[in-house]
């Protein structure tokens, strides 16, 4: 692909195409651009160029969070922050996260072009590491809010055993300087994130914009079951301590508990399972699996996790298995600020765009930022409700509507 000149006459749609070329798996049909990899840092450089061409002052912090600032008429006033991320999961689509960054740049460019002079400064951010290359997600926003510290950088590893600290060094960053990226929340008026829905609610409703009121949060576990690896042919069924059979039983129990959760909004997933030693003729002696439990209500989520823990203990005891449970992530569900929600609603009304208020089942950097900063989100539809897939798609007119609503929201919040 011939590179576009950042910030030239290229449209946001051209920029999606160009950013998709920074890809470590171009032959796989999707996009793989994990944080701190060479292709990711090249994408950061590309987006930096877009920010500069839009007239923004650009800086990269100690964790590679990228910022572009439009100075307001009152530079001392707490500023409005907007953005998302440009890293991807494996074999992903081109809109998740990216819309929130490219759309924010386009929205700020539109404000400038129409003569809007905001009182508050507006900063566009591309958070580093929203996707969980290192098991935990939303790393860049956790650094900004002080919940990810230097010691965590050595403890977190990717699937190849590379520590987060080592990945930072490979990207030319100093892990000992990460603390300097911590922001003063008093300097931020609010945060607003434009995003694709990643589900099918808007499409089913036939509505082009979702104004988010709550974000469900994950409680993630790493579960290890240890039995005994032995010969698959020579070991009678009655003498087996099969860790994989225990994990299979646990997976079905997790599904049952989620379906029975009284709130009706809980979801639970086992998306990663590793059986060892991994030979066809050997009974699995050890199984690791990662559990993702989410809900908008902390009480029902806690009850589900506690119930699953008790079930694991019962299954392990009955099957003669050793059990180890480690918490990976335990975030709080977040309520969006009415200040941001109302600004987004009024922007929709001014644009003449129909909207609904809705809950985000996926978590985002906005959820992490909510610990210290008032926040909100604006959703546009995902065709078929598909995301984290090469089939991820949002129609161009929906992208443009989202940018227009974001621009209106930012104009009001920055007054």
Short mmCIF file of C-alpha atoms in Angstrom, two decimals:
data_model
loop_
_atom_site.label_atom_id
_atom_site.label_comp_id
_atom_site.label_asym_id
_atom_site.label_seq_id
_atom_site.Cartn_x
_atom_site.Cartn_y
_atom_site.Cartn_z
CA UNK A 1 0.00 0.00 0.00
CA UNK A 2 1.29 3.45 -0.87
CA UNK A 3 1.42 5.46 2.35
CA UNK A 4 -0.85 8.47 2.61
CA UNK A 5 0.55 11.77 3.75
CA UNK A 6 -0.70 12.18 7.31
CA UNK A 7 -3.26 14.94 7.55
CA UNK A 8 -3.36 15.64 3.82
CA UNK A 9 -6.67 15.55 1.97
CA UNK A 10 -7.13 11.93 3.03
CA UNK A 11 -10.46 11.21 4.68
CA UNK A 12 -10.93 9.31 7.91
CA UNK A 13 -11.87 6.30 5.75
CA UNK A 14 -8.49 6.49 3.97
CA UNK A 15 -6.81 6.71 7.35
CA UNK A 16 -8.50 3.49 8.51
CA UNK A 17 -7.05 1.77 5.46
CA UNK A 18 -3.59 3.18 6.03
CA UNK A 19 -3.51 2.31 9.72
CA UNK A 20 -4.57 -1.24 8.85
CA UNK A 21 -1.31 -1.63 6.90
CA UNK A 22 0.67 -1.56 10.17
CA UNK A 23 0.08 -5.25 10.67
CA UNK A 24 2.24 -8.20 11.69
CA UNK A 25 -0.12 -10.69 10.01
CA UNK A 26 -1.12 -9.10 6.69
CA UNK A 27 -1.71 -12.50 5.07
CA UNK A 28 -4.14 -13.68 7.73
CA UNK A 29 -7.12 -11.65 6.62
CA UNK A 30 -7.20 -9.64 9.84
CA UNK A 31 -5.03 -7.20 11.73
CA UNK A 32 -2.53 -8.01 14.47
CA UNK A 33 -0.93 -4.93 15.99
CA UNK A 34 -0.05 -5.67 19.58
CA UNK A 35 1.26 -2.97 21.86
CA UNK A 36 5.00 -2.17 21.87
CA UNK A 37 5.72 -4.29 18.77
CA UNK A 38 7.55 -2.60 15.87
CA UNK A 39 4.36 -2.30 13.81
CA UNK A 40 2.60 -0.72 16.78
CA UNK A 41 5.29 1.91 17.28
CA UNK A 42 5.18 2.66 13.54
CA UNK A 43 1.42 3.16 13.85
CA UNK A 44 2.03 5.56 16.74
CA UNK A 45 4.33 7.59 14.48
CA UNK A 46 1.66 7.65 11.78
CA UNK A 47 -1.05 8.87 14.17
CA UNK A 48 1.39 11.46 15.55
CA UNK A 49 1.60 12.85 12.03
CA UNK A 50 -2.18 13.03 11.77
CA UNK A 51 -2.33 14.93 15.05
CA UNK A 52 0.30 17.44 13.97
CA UNK A 53 -1.41 17.99 10.64
CA UNK A 54 -4.64 18.73 12.54
CA UNK A 55 -2.83 21.50 14.41
CA UNK A 56 -2.39 19.62 17.69
CA UNK A 57 0.63 19.81 19.97
CA UNK A 58 1.89 16.23 20.26
CA UNK A 59 3.65 14.41 23.07
CA UNK A 60 4.40 10.78 23.93
CA UNK A 61 4.48 9.91 27.62
CA UNK A 62 6.70 7.41 29.42
CA UNK A 63 4.35 4.48 28.63
CA UNK A 64 3.85 5.45 24.96
CA UNK A 65 0.42 6.95 25.56
CA UNK A 66 0.13 9.44 22.68
CA UNK A 67 -1.46 12.87 23.22
CA UNK A 68 -2.44 15.67 20.84
CA UNK A 69 -3.59 18.94 22.43
CA UNK A 70 -5.74 21.74 21.05
CA UNK A 71 -5.10 24.69 23.35
CA UNK A 72 -8.20 26.40 24.70
CA UNK A 73 -8.71 30.06 25.41
CA UNK A 74 -8.30 29.28 29.13
CA UNK A 75 -5.25 26.96 29.25
CA UNK A 76 -5.43 26.78 33.06
CA UNK A 77 -8.92 25.28 33.07
CA UNK A 78 -9.14 21.48 33.44
CA UNK A 79 -9.14 20.05 29.93
CA UNK A 80 -11.42 17.64 28.09
CA UNK A 81 -9.81 14.30 27.21
CA UNK A 82 -11.02 12.11 24.34
CA UNK A 83 -9.65 9.09 22.52
CA UNK A 84 -9.23 5.32 22.64
CA UNK A 85 -6.52 2.91 21.43
CA UNK A 86 -4.81 1.73 18.24
CA UNK A 87 -3.44 -1.64 19.40
CA UNK A 88 -5.38 -4.76 18.44
CA UNK A 89 -5.93 -8.28 19.64
CA UNK A 90 -4.87 -11.19 17.41
CA UNK A 91 -6.40 -11.38 13.91
CA UNK A 92 -8.68 -8.43 14.66
CA UNK A 93 -10.68 -5.88 12.70
CA UNK A 94 -9.84 -2.31 11.85
CA UNK A 95 -12.38 -0.28 13.84
CA UNK A 96 -12.11 -1.37 17.49
CA UNK A 97 -10.35 1.44 19.34
CA UNK A 98 -9.10 3.04 16.16
CA UNK A 99 -12.39 4.89 15.62
CA UNK A 100 -12.00 6.59 18.98
CA UNK A 101 -8.58 7.96 18.00
CA UNK A 102 -9.03 8.82 14.31
CA UNK A 103 -12.58 10.01 15.04
CA UNK A 104 -11.36 12.30 17.82
CA UNK A 105 -8.74 13.85 15.53
CA UNK A 106 -11.41 14.35 12.86
CA UNK A 107 -13.82 15.84 15.40
CA UNK A 108 -11.24 18.35 16.64
CA UNK A 109 -10.33 19.22 13.05
CA UNK A 110 -14.03 19.86 12.38
CA UNK A 111 -14.31 22.15 15.41
CA UNK A 112 -11.34 24.19 14.23
CA UNK A 113 -12.66 24.33 10.65
CA UNK A 114 -16.02 25.66 11.83
CA UNK A 115 -14.47 28.35 13.99
CA UNK A 116 -15.16 26.81 17.39
CA UNK A 117 -12.71 28.25 19.95
CA UNK A 118 -13.08 26.06 23.04
CA UNK A 119 -12.47 27.60 26.45
CA UNK A 120 -11.11 24.33 27.80
CA UNK A 121 -8.23 22.67 25.99
CA UNK A 122 -9.07 19.39 24.26
CA UNK A 123 -6.59 16.50 24.31
CA UNK A 124 -6.83 13.48 22.03
CA UNK A 125 -5.22 10.35 23.48
CA UNK A 126 -4.23 7.01 21.99
CA UNK A 127 -3.87 4.79 25.06
CA UNK A 128 -1.17 2.11 24.90
CA UNK A 129 -2.14 -1.50 25.53
CA UNK A 130 -5.92 -1.58 25.83
CA UNK A 131 -5.93 -5.12 24.46
CA UNK A 132 -4.56 -7.81 26.80
CA UNK A 133 -1.27 -8.83 25.21
CA UNK A 134 0.02 -9.01 28.81
CA UNK A 135 -3.15 -10.70 30.19
CA UNK A 136 -4.44 -7.50 31.81
CA UNK A 137 -5.99 -4.89 29.53
CA UNK A 138 -6.23 -1.08 29.57
CA UNK A 139 -2.59 -0.75 30.60
CA UNK A 140 -2.10 2.82 29.41
CA UNK A 141 -5.09 4.16 31.30
CA UNK A 142 -4.04 2.19 34.38
CA UNK A 143 -0.66 3.93 34.22
CA UNK A 144 -2.34 7.33 33.95
CA UNK A 145 -4.52 6.64 36.99
CA UNK A 146 -1.68 5.14 39.03
CA UNK A 147 -3.06 1.59 39.32
CA UNK A 148 -0.23 0.04 37.27
CA UNK A 149 3.15 0.48 38.91
CA UNK A 150 6.79 -0.42 38.28
CA UNK A 151 6.59 -3.78 40.07
CA UNK A 152 3.71 -4.86 37.83
CA UNK A 153 5.87 -4.49 34.74
CA UNK A 154 8.03 -7.46 35.74
CA UNK A 155 5.08 -9.59 36.87
CA UNK A 156 3.00 -9.28 33.68
CA UNK A 157 4.05 -11.51 30.75
CA UNK A 158 2.68 -12.19 27.28
CA UNK A 159 2.00 -15.64 25.80
CA UNK A 160 5.68 -15.95 24.77
CA UNK A 161 6.94 -15.18 28.27
CA UNK A 162 8.07 -11.62 27.45
CA UNK A 163 7.62 -9.33 30.44
CA UNK A 164 5.97 -5.95 30.08
CA UNK A 165 9.19 -4.36 31.33
CA UNK A 166 11.19 -6.09 28.59
CA UNK A 167 8.67 -5.07 25.94
CA UNK A 168 8.99 -1.44 27.03
CA UNK A 169 12.77 -1.64 26.76
CA UNK A 170 12.50 -3.17 23.28
CA UNK A 171 10.27 -0.25 22.26
CA UNK A 172 12.89 2.24 23.45
CA UNK A 173 11.10 3.14 26.71
CA UNK A 174 12.42 3.09 30.26
CA UNK A 175 10.26 0.97 32.61
CA UNK A 176 11.72 2.80 35.60
CA UNK A 177 10.16 6.04 34.30
CA UNK A 178 6.58 4.76 34.04
CA UNK A 179 5.49 6.52 37.24
CA UNK A 180 6.11 9.87 35.58
CA UNK A 181 3.13 9.25 33.28
CA UNK A 182 0.70 9.51 36.20
CA UNK A 183 -1.74 12.36 35.59
CA UNK A 184 -3.32 14.79 38.01
CA UNK A 185 -7.05 14.05 37.80
CA UNK A 186 -7.83 17.58 38.92
CA UNK A 187 -6.44 18.76 35.57
CA UNK A 188 -9.00 16.72 33.58
CA UNK A 189 -12.57 17.99 33.36
CA UNK A 190 -13.91 14.75 31.85
CA UNK A 191 -13.16 11.96 29.39
CA UNK A 192 -15.33 10.88 26.44
CA UNK A 193 -14.65 7.86 24.23
CA UNK A 194 -16.14 7.20 20.80
CA UNK A 195 -16.26 3.47 20.01
CA UNK A 196 -17.91 0.84 17.90
CA UNK A 197 -20.50 -1.04 19.92
CA UNK A 198 -18.94 -4.51 19.43
CA UNK A 199 -22.42 -6.00 19.89
CA UNK A 200 -25.77 -6.04 18.12
CA UNK A 201 -28.02 -3.84 20.27
CA UNK A 202 -27.97 -0.76 18.01
CA UNK A 203 -28.37 -2.79 14.84
CA UNK A 204 -31.35 -4.69 16.24
CA UNK A 205 -32.92 -1.44 17.43
CA UNK A 206 -32.29 0.27 14.09
CA UNK A 207 -30.72 3.24 15.89
CA UNK A 208 -27.43 4.82 14.76
CA UNK A 209 -26.05 6.13 18.09
CA UNK A 210 -25.79 4.67 21.58
CA UNK A 211 -25.15 6.96 24.54
CA UNK A 212 -23.57 4.75 27.19
CA UNK A 213 -24.78 5.03 30.79
CA UNK A 214 -22.85 2.14 32.43
CA UNK A 215 -19.84 -0.05 31.63
CA UNK A 216 -19.78 -3.65 32.82
CA UNK A 217 -16.46 -4.68 34.34
CA UNK A 218 -14.48 -7.93 34.33
CA UNK A 219 -13.40 -10.19 37.16
CA UNK A 220 -10.82 -12.44 35.49
CA UNK A 221 -9.30 -15.58 36.98
CA UNK A 222 -6.48 -17.94 36.07
CA UNK A 223 -7.47 -21.43 37.19
CA UNK A 224 -5.04 -24.36 37.37
CA UNK A 225 -6.15 -27.96 37.91
CA UNK A 226 -3.46 -30.59 38.50
CA UNK A 227 -4.07 -34.31 38.33
CA UNK A 228 -1.78 -37.02 37.05
CA UNK A 229 -0.48 -37.51 33.52
CA UNK A 230 -0.46 -41.17 32.59
CA UNK A 231 -0.87 -43.50 29.62
CA UNK A 232 -4.19 -43.01 27.81
CA UNK A 233 -4.48 -46.68 26.92
CA UNK A 234 -3.12 -48.38 30.00
CA UNK A 235 -4.89 -46.35 32.71
CA UNK A 236 -8.45 -47.52 33.54
CA UNK A 237 -11.13 -44.84 33.71
CA UNK A 238 -11.67 -45.50 37.40
CA UNK A 239 -8.01 -44.77 38.24
CA UNK A 240 -7.65 -41.50 36.37
CA UNK A 241 -7.03 -38.01 37.73
CA UNK A 242 -7.83 -36.24 34.46
CA UNK A 243 -7.36 -32.48 34.78
CA UNK A 244 -9.03 -31.77 31.45
CA UNK A 245 -12.20 -33.64 32.38
CA UNK A 246 -12.33 -31.54 35.55
CA UNK A 247 -11.91 -28.36 33.49
CA UNK A 248 -14.68 -29.45 31.12
CA UNK A 249 -17.04 -29.98 34.04
CA UNK A 250 -16.05 -26.58 35.43
CA UNK A 251 -16.76 -24.88 32.08
CA UNK A 252 -20.30 -26.24 32.00
CA UNK A 253 -20.84 -25.21 35.62
CA UNK A 254 -19.67 -21.68 34.83
CA UNK A 255 -22.17 -21.49 31.98
CA UNK A 256 -24.97 -22.74 34.24
CA UNK A 257 -24.16 -20.18 36.93
CA UNK A 258 -24.09 -17.29 34.43
CA UNK A 259 -27.43 -18.30 32.94
CA UNK A 260 -28.95 -18.53 36.42
CA UNK A 261 -27.60 -15.16 37.62
CA UNK A 262 -30.61 -13.19 38.92
CA UNK A 263 -29.70 -9.87 37.33
CA UNK A 264 -29.90 -11.25 33.80
CA UNK A 265 -26.88 -9.21 32.67
CA UNK A 266 -23.99 -11.47 33.76
CA UNK A 267 -21.76 -13.13 31.16
CA UNK A 268 -18.98 -15.66 31.74
CA UNK A 269 -16.40 -17.00 29.31
CA UNK A 270 -13.45 -19.39 29.21
CA UNK A 271 -11.52 -18.16 26.21
CA UNK A 272 -8.11 -19.74 26.86
CA UNK A 273 -7.36 -23.32 27.89
CA UNK A 274 -3.95 -25.02 27.99
CA UNK A 275 -3.77 -28.78 28.55
CA UNK A 276 -0.43 -30.40 29.37
CA UNK A 277 1.52 -32.34 28.33
CA UNK A 278 -0.58 -32.02 25.17
CA UNK A 279 -0.11 -35.47 23.61
CA UNK A 280 -2.94 -37.54 22.14
CA UNK A 281 -1.96 -40.64 24.07
CA UNK A 282 -1.38 -39.00 27.46
CA UNK A 283 -4.07 -38.13 30.02
CA UNK A 284 -3.77 -34.38 30.73
CA UNK A 285 -2.07 -33.94 34.08
CA UNK A 286 -2.43 -30.18 34.25
CA UNK A 287 -4.85 -27.69 32.76
CA UNK A 288 -4.78 -23.89 32.95
CA UNK A 289 -7.75 -21.85 31.85
CA UNK A 290 -8.64 -18.18 31.97
CA UNK A 291 -12.09 -17.13 33.15
CA UNK A 292 -13.77 -13.81 32.29
CA UNK A 293 -16.86 -12.89 34.34
CA UNK A 294 -18.65 -9.58 33.74
CA UNK A 295 -21.73 -7.78 34.95
CA UNK A 296 -22.93 -4.21 35.37
CA UNK A 297 -23.78 -4.97 39.02
CA UNK A 298 -20.90 -5.75 41.37
CA UNK A 299 -23.10 -7.77 43.73
CA UNK A 300 -24.34 -10.29 41.18
CA UNK A 301 -20.89 -10.57 39.65
CA UNK A 302 -19.35 -11.30 43.04
CA UNK A 303 -22.01 -13.91 43.74
CA UNK A 304 -21.29 -15.62 40.42
CA UNK A 305 -17.52 -15.69 41.02
CA UNK A 306 -17.99 -16.96 44.58
CA UNK A 307 -20.37 -19.67 43.37
CA UNK A 308 -17.92 -20.75 40.68
CA UNK A 309 -15.09 -20.87 43.20
CA UNK A 310 -17.12 -23.20 45.41
CA UNK A 311 -17.94 -25.37 42.40
CA UNK A 312 -14.26 -25.58 41.48
CA UNK A 313 -13.39 -26.71 45.00
CA UNK A 314 -16.09 -29.38 44.88
CA UNK A 315 -15.05 -30.64 41.43
CA UNK A 316 -11.36 -30.73 42.37
CA UNK A 317 -12.05 -32.54 45.65
CA UNK A 318 -14.31 -35.13 44.05
CA UNK A 319 -11.87 -35.82 41.21
CA UNK A 320 -8.71 -35.82 43.33
CA UNK A 321 -7.27 -32.74 41.64
CA UNK A 322 -5.16 -29.93 43.06
CA UNK A 323 -6.68 -26.48 42.54
CA UNK A 324 -5.06 -23.07 42.24
CA UNK A 325 -7.01 -19.86 41.56
CA UNK A 326 -5.29 -16.55 40.82
CA UNK A 327 -7.07 -13.24 40.25
CA UNK A 328 -5.91 -11.56 37.04
CA UNK A 329 -8.19 -8.53 37.03
CA UNK A 330 -11.00 -7.33 39.27
CA UNK A 331 -12.39 -4.01 38.06
CA UNK A 332 -15.42 -2.13 39.33
CA UNK A 333 -18.41 -1.60 37.00
CA UNK A 334 -18.58 2.09 36.12
CA UNK A 335 -21.43 4.57 35.83
CA UNK A 336 -21.00 7.26 33.21
CA UNK A 337 -21.09 10.90 34.31
CA UNK A 338 -24.41 12.61 33.66
CA UNK A 339 -22.42 15.66 32.54
CA UNK A 340 -20.99 13.65 29.63
CA UNK A 341 -24.18 11.67 28.99
CA UNK A 342 -26.25 14.86 28.78
CA UNK A 343 -23.71 16.54 26.49
CA UNK A 344 -23.81 13.53 24.15
CA UNK A 345 -27.62 13.49 24.20
CA UNK A 346 -27.78 17.17 23.29
CA UNK A 347 -25.22 16.65 20.51
CA UNK A 348 -27.43 13.92 19.03
CA UNK A 349 -30.45 16.21 19.21
CA UNK A 350 -28.58 19.07 17.55
CA UNK A 351 -27.44 16.75 14.76
CA UNK A 352 -30.95 15.34 14.39
CA UNK A 353 -29.63 11.83 15.08
CA UNK A 354 -31.73 9.20 16.83
CA UNK A 355 -30.08 7.60 19.87
CA UNK A 356 -30.73 5.23 22.75
CA UNK A 357 -29.14 5.04 26.17
CA UNK A 358 -27.45 1.68 26.75
CA UNK A 359 -24.97 -0.37 28.77
CA UNK A 360 -21.55 -1.37 27.45
CA UNK A 361 -20.93 -5.07 27.96
CA UNK A 362 -17.33 -4.67 26.80
CA UNK A 363 -14.88 -2.80 29.01
CA UNK A 364 -12.82 0.13 27.77
CA UNK A 365 -10.22 2.63 28.92
CA UNK A 366 -13.18 4.80 29.95
CA UNK A 367 -13.96 2.27 32.68
CA UNK A 368 -10.45 2.64 34.14
CA UNK A 369 -10.48 6.43 33.81
CA UNK A 370 -13.80 6.57 35.69
CA UNK A 371 -11.97 5.81 38.94
CA UNK A 372 -10.65 9.38 38.94
CA UNK A 373 -12.29 11.27 36.06
CA UNK A 374 -15.95 11.80 35.02
CA UNK A 375 -16.41 9.89 31.79
CA UNK A 376 -18.85 8.82 29.11
CA UNK A 377 -18.99 6.94 25.81
CA UNK A 378 -20.69 7.19 22.43
CA UNK A 379 -21.33 4.03 20.40
CA UNK A 380 -21.90 3.47 16.69
CA UNK A 381 -23.28 0.18 15.30
CA UNK A 382 -21.24 -2.94 14.54
CA UNK A 383 -22.67 -4.87 11.60
CA UNK A 384 -23.82 -8.26 12.80
CA UNK A 385 -22.58 -7.41 16.29
CA UNK A 386 -19.17 -8.74 15.22
CA UNK A 387 -15.91 -7.49 16.73
CA UNK A 388 -12.39 -8.79 17.43
CA UNK A 389 -12.63 -10.39 14.01
CA UNK A 390 -11.55 -9.58 10.44
CA UNK A 391 -15.32 -9.40 9.70
CA UNK A 392 -15.71 -6.39 12.02
CA UNK A 393 -17.42 -3.59 10.05
CA UNK A 394 -19.17 -0.29 10.63
CA UNK A 395 -20.76 1.53 7.69
CA UNK A 396 -19.03 4.76 6.58
CA UNK A 397 -22.13 6.84 7.26
CA UNK A 398 -22.26 5.49 10.83
CA UNK A 399 -18.60 6.38 11.35
CA UNK A 400 -19.28 9.92 10.14
CA UNK A 401 -22.34 10.27 12.38
CA UNK A 402 -20.26 9.17 15.34
CA UNK A 403 -17.61 11.78 14.58
CA UNK A 404 -20.27 14.49 14.25
CA UNK A 405 -21.83 13.56 17.60
CA UNK A 406 -18.40 13.46 19.24
CA UNK A 407 -17.59 16.91 17.84
CA UNK A 408 -20.81 18.31 19.28
CA UNK A 409 -20.16 16.62 22.61
CA UNK A 410 -16.64 18.01 22.82
CA UNK A 411 -17.80 21.50 21.85
CA UNK A 412 -20.24 21.56 24.76
CA UNK A 413 -17.89 19.97 27.30
CA UNK A 414 -15.06 22.37 26.36
CA UNK A 415 -17.15 25.55 26.60
#
